[in-house]
Amino acid sequence: MPRPDATTVPFLILTALLVLGAAMLHWMPVRGYAVSCERTSQVVCSLERTEATGPTRTLVPLGEGASAVVRVQQPRRGHSRVLLYLEAPATSVFAAEFEDSDAYDTANAAAAQLNRVLRSSAPGQARIEVVPPPLYRWLAWGGLAFMALLILAGYRATRSRASASPAAL
């Protein structure tokens, strides 16, 4: 089997990284959250997280005094993250992440909707669904396609230069 020449190796590495990036974009991102809370004799919430591999559901029993709380995490760099937690005196559980431009307002509205059931003494139920904006996904795939075009253009330029050089003859 012939060994690849020195001009081909960097493009093979970049292509492998491109394939890895495409795999991460397809399988890694969360596609949505759903939080359903029901109050009968006790409060039970169902947390659902949907990814490319399918939904993951968790049942969380919450006692009296449960509430939905919005937390804002300020990272060192980048945008702040708006997170919804379900809290009870004994536990605190992550429920959803909001990523829209008005994420804080949307998260507070969702928390208020859940709190109507969680803080009420009457039976009831509430459900919220959170879906990340598709713009981020389109931007990521567009960036990946742009990188693929750059790699292809660089490879073609290197190959045409190598075939035109006298050393190749």
mmCIF file of C-alpha atoms in Angstrom, residues 11-144:
data_model
loop_
_atom_site.group_PDB
_atom_site.id
_atom_site.type_symbol
_atom_site.label_atom_id
_atom_site.label_comp_id
_atom_site.label_asym_id
_atom_site.label_seq_id
_atom_site.Cartn_x
_atom_site.Cartn_y
_atom_site.Cartn_z
ATOM 1 C CA PHE A 11 -5.671 17.190 4.550
ATOM 2 C CA LEU A 12 -6.353 13.650 5.761
ATOM 3 C CA ILE A 13 -6.110 14.886 9.351
ATOM 4 C CA LEU A 14 -8.376 17.866 8.626
ATOM 5 C CA THR A 15 -10.889 15.585 6.900
ATOM 6 C CA ALA A 16 -10.914 13.251 9.909
ATOM 7 C CA LEU A 17 -11.545 16.251 12.187
ATOM 8 C CA LEU A 18 -14.325 17.397 9.864
ATOM 9 C CA VAL A 19 -16.017 13.989 10.073
ATOM 10 C CA LEU A 20 -15.663 14.059 13.868
ATOM 11 C CA GLY A 21 -17.219 17.536 13.939
ATOM 12 C CA ALA A 22 -20.149 16.350 11.818
ATOM 13 C CA ALA A 23 -20.685 13.388 14.146
ATOM 14 C CA MET A 24 -20.659 15.671 17.182
ATOM 15 C CA LEU A 25 -23.117 18.081 15.558
ATOM 16 C CA HIS A 26 -25.463 15.233 14.769
ATOM 17 C CA TRP A 27 -25.367 13.238 18.004
ATOM 18 C CA MET A 28 -24.356 15.635 20.759
ATOM 19 C CA PRO A 29 -26.817 18.549 20.926
ATOM 20 C CA VAL A 30 -29.943 18.389 23.004
ATOM 21 C CA ARG A 31 -32.969 18.662 20.745
ATOM 22 C CA GLY A 32 -35.420 19.630 23.448
ATOM 23 C CA TYR A 33 -36.666 19.390 27.012
ATOM 24 C CA ALA A 34 -40.134 18.641 28.360
ATOM 25 C CA VAL A 35 -41.123 19.085 31.989
ATOM 26 C CA SER A 36 -44.476 17.729 33.199
ATOM 27 C CA CYS A 37 -45.559 18.186 36.790
ATOM 28 C CA GLU A 38 -48.657 16.648 38.320
ATOM 29 C CA ARG A 39 -50.090 17.183 41.771
ATOM 30 C CA THR A 40 -52.408 14.515 43.118
ATOM 31 C CA SER A 41 -51.688 13.246 46.615
ATOM 32 C CA GLN A 42 -48.052 14.231 46.059
ATOM 33 C CA VAL A 43 -46.103 16.194 43.457
ATOM 34 C CA VAL A 44 -44.332 14.167 40.760
ATOM 35 C CA CYS A 45 -42.494 15.709 37.826
ATOM 36 C CA SER A 46 -41.398 13.955 34.666
ATOM 37 C CA LEU A 47 -38.244 15.364 33.082
ATOM 38 C CA GLU A 48 -37.614 14.474 29.452
ATOM 39 C CA ARG A 49 -34.478 15.305 27.501
ATOM 40 C CA THR A 50 -34.514 14.542 23.768
ATOM 41 C CA GLU A 51 -31.261 13.874 21.918
ATOM 42 C CA ALA A 52 -30.470 12.252 18.565
ATOM 43 C CA THR A 53 -30.450 8.832 20.248
ATOM 44 C CA GLY A 54 -33.969 9.364 21.624
ATOM 45 C CA PRO A 55 -35.663 10.725 24.718
ATOM 46 C CA THR A 56 -34.497 10.120 28.270
ATOM 47 C CA ARG A 57 -37.165 10.337 30.983
ATOM 48 C CA THR A 58 -36.720 10.742 34.697
ATOM 49 C CA LEU A 59 -39.469 10.789 37.319
ATOM 50 C CA VAL A 60 -38.764 13.097 40.235
ATOM 51 C CA PRO A 61 -41.000 12.973 43.316
ATOM 52 C CA LEU A 62 -41.063 16.362 45.021
ATOM 53 C CA GLY A 63 -42.415 17.007 48.476
ATOM 54 C CA GLU A 64 -44.298 19.968 49.836
ATOM 55 C CA GLY A 65 -42.675 23.332 49.305
ATOM 56 C CA ALA A 66 -41.474 22.480 45.806
ATOM 57 C CA SER A 67 -40.930 25.251 43.293
ATOM 58 C CA ALA A 68 -39.479 25.954 39.877
ATOM 59 C CA VAL A 69 -36.528 28.352 40.019
ATOM 60 C CA VAL A 70 -34.628 30.126 37.241
ATOM 61 C CA ARG A 71 -30.859 30.357 37.650
ATOM 62 C CA VAL A 72 -28.470 32.300 35.466
ATOM 63 C CA GLN A 73 -24.918 30.960 35.225
ATOM 64 C CA GLN A 74 -22.271 33.465 34.214
ATOM 65 C CA PRO A 75 -19.362 31.652 32.548
ATOM 66 C CA ARG A 76 -15.937 33.254 32.328
ATOM 67 C CA ARG A 77 -16.396 33.695 28.593
ATOM 68 C CA GLY A 78 -19.394 33.622 26.319
ATOM 69 C CA HIS A 79 -23.067 34.096 26.971
ATOM 70 C CA SER A 80 -24.758 33.387 30.258
ATOM 71 C CA ARG A 81 -26.785 30.200 30.557
ATOM 72 C CA VAL A 82 -30.408 30.346 31.702
ATOM 73 C CA LEU A 83 -31.356 27.159 33.560
ATOM 74 C CA LEU A 84 -34.597 25.957 35.114
ATOM 75 C CA TYR A 85 -34.383 23.913 38.310
ATOM 76 C CA LEU A 86 -37.040 22.129 40.329
ATOM 77 C CA GLU A 87 -36.331 22.623 44.014
ATOM 78 C CA ALA A 88 -37.746 21.052 47.123
ATOM 79 C CA PRO A 89 -36.421 21.245 50.675
ATOM 80 C CA ALA A 90 -34.541 17.965 50.179
ATOM 81 C CA THR A 91 -33.453 18.215 46.543
ATOM 82 C CA SER A 92 -32.635 20.418 43.579
ATOM 83 C CA VAL A 93 -32.951 18.953 40.072
ATOM 84 C CA PHE A 94 -31.969 20.450 36.704
ATOM 85 C CA ALA A 95 -35.007 20.550 34.419
ATOM 86 C CA ALA A 96 -34.208 22.546 31.253
ATOM 87 C CA GLU A 97 -31.924 25.066 29.578
ATOM 88 C CA PHE A 98 -33.266 28.058 27.669
ATOM 89 C CA GLU A 99 -31.196 29.341 24.742
ATOM 90 C CA ASP A 100 -33.347 31.893 22.921
ATOM 91 C CA SER A 101 -32.633 35.615 22.720
ATOM 92 C CA ASP A 102 -35.322 36.184 25.372
ATOM 93 C CA ALA A 103 -34.319 33.110 27.378
ATOM 94 C CA TYR A 104 -34.658 34.752 30.798
ATOM 95 C CA ASP A 105 -38.236 35.913 30.173
ATOM 96 C CA THR A 106 -39.228 32.571 28.652
ATOM 97 C CA ALA A 107 -37.704 30.690 31.599
ATOM 98 C CA ASN A 108 -39.534 32.883 34.110
ATOM 99 C CA ALA A 109 -42.836 32.312 32.287
ATOM 100 C CA ALA A 110 -42.211 28.545 32.327
ATOM 101 C CA ALA A 111 -41.325 28.652 36.031
ATOM 102 C CA ALA A 112 -44.522 30.589 36.785
ATOM 103 C CA GLN A 113 -46.581 28.016 34.871
ATOM 104 C CA LEU A 114 -45.006 25.131 36.815
ATOM 105 C CA ASN A 115 -45.254 26.986 40.139
ATOM 106 C CA ARG A 116 -49.040 27.316 39.741
ATOM 107 C CA VAL A 117 -49.190 23.524 40.119
ATOM 108 C CA LEU A 118 -46.264 23.039 42.500
ATOM 109 C CA ARG A 119 -47.428 25.630 45.056
ATOM 110 C CA SER A 120 -51.146 24.931 44.812
ATOM 111 C CA SER A 121 -52.978 22.696 47.245
ATOM 112 C CA ALA A 122 -55.497 21.605 44.595
ATOM 113 C CA PRO A 123 -54.783 18.773 42.143
ATOM 114 C CA GLY A 124 -53.491 19.899 38.774
ATOM 115 C CA GLN A 125 -50.887 19.452 36.110
ATOM 116 C CA ALA A 126 -48.611 21.573 33.940
ATOM 117 C CA ARG A 127 -46.314 20.853 31.031
ATOM 118 C CA ILE A 128 -43.669 22.989 29.387
ATOM 119 C CA GLU A 129 -41.591 22.208 26.324
ATOM 120 C CA VAL A 130 -38.288 23.877 25.512
ATOM 121 C CA VAL A 131 -36.722 23.574 22.065
ATOM 122 C CA PRO A 132 -33.394 25.230 21.199
ATOM 123 C CA PRO A 133 -33.658 27.731 18.354
ATOM 124 C CA PRO A 134 -32.865 26.111 14.986
ATOM 125 C CA LEU A 135 -30.660 29.051 14.012
ATOM 126 C CA TYR A 136 -27.750 27.713 16.091
ATOM 127 C CA ARG A 137 -27.969 24.329 14.421
ATOM 128 C CA TRP A 138 -28.055 25.870 10.937
ATOM 129 C CA LEU A 139 -25.102 28.118 11.768
ATOM 130 C CA ALA A 140 -23.073 25.162 13.037
ATOM 131 C CA TRP A 141 -23.800 23.042 9.940
ATOM 132 C CA GLY A 142 -23.080 26.039 7.701
ATOM 133 C CA GLY A 143 -19.734 26.567 9.434
ATOM 134 C CA LEU A 144 -18.897 22.901 8.985
#
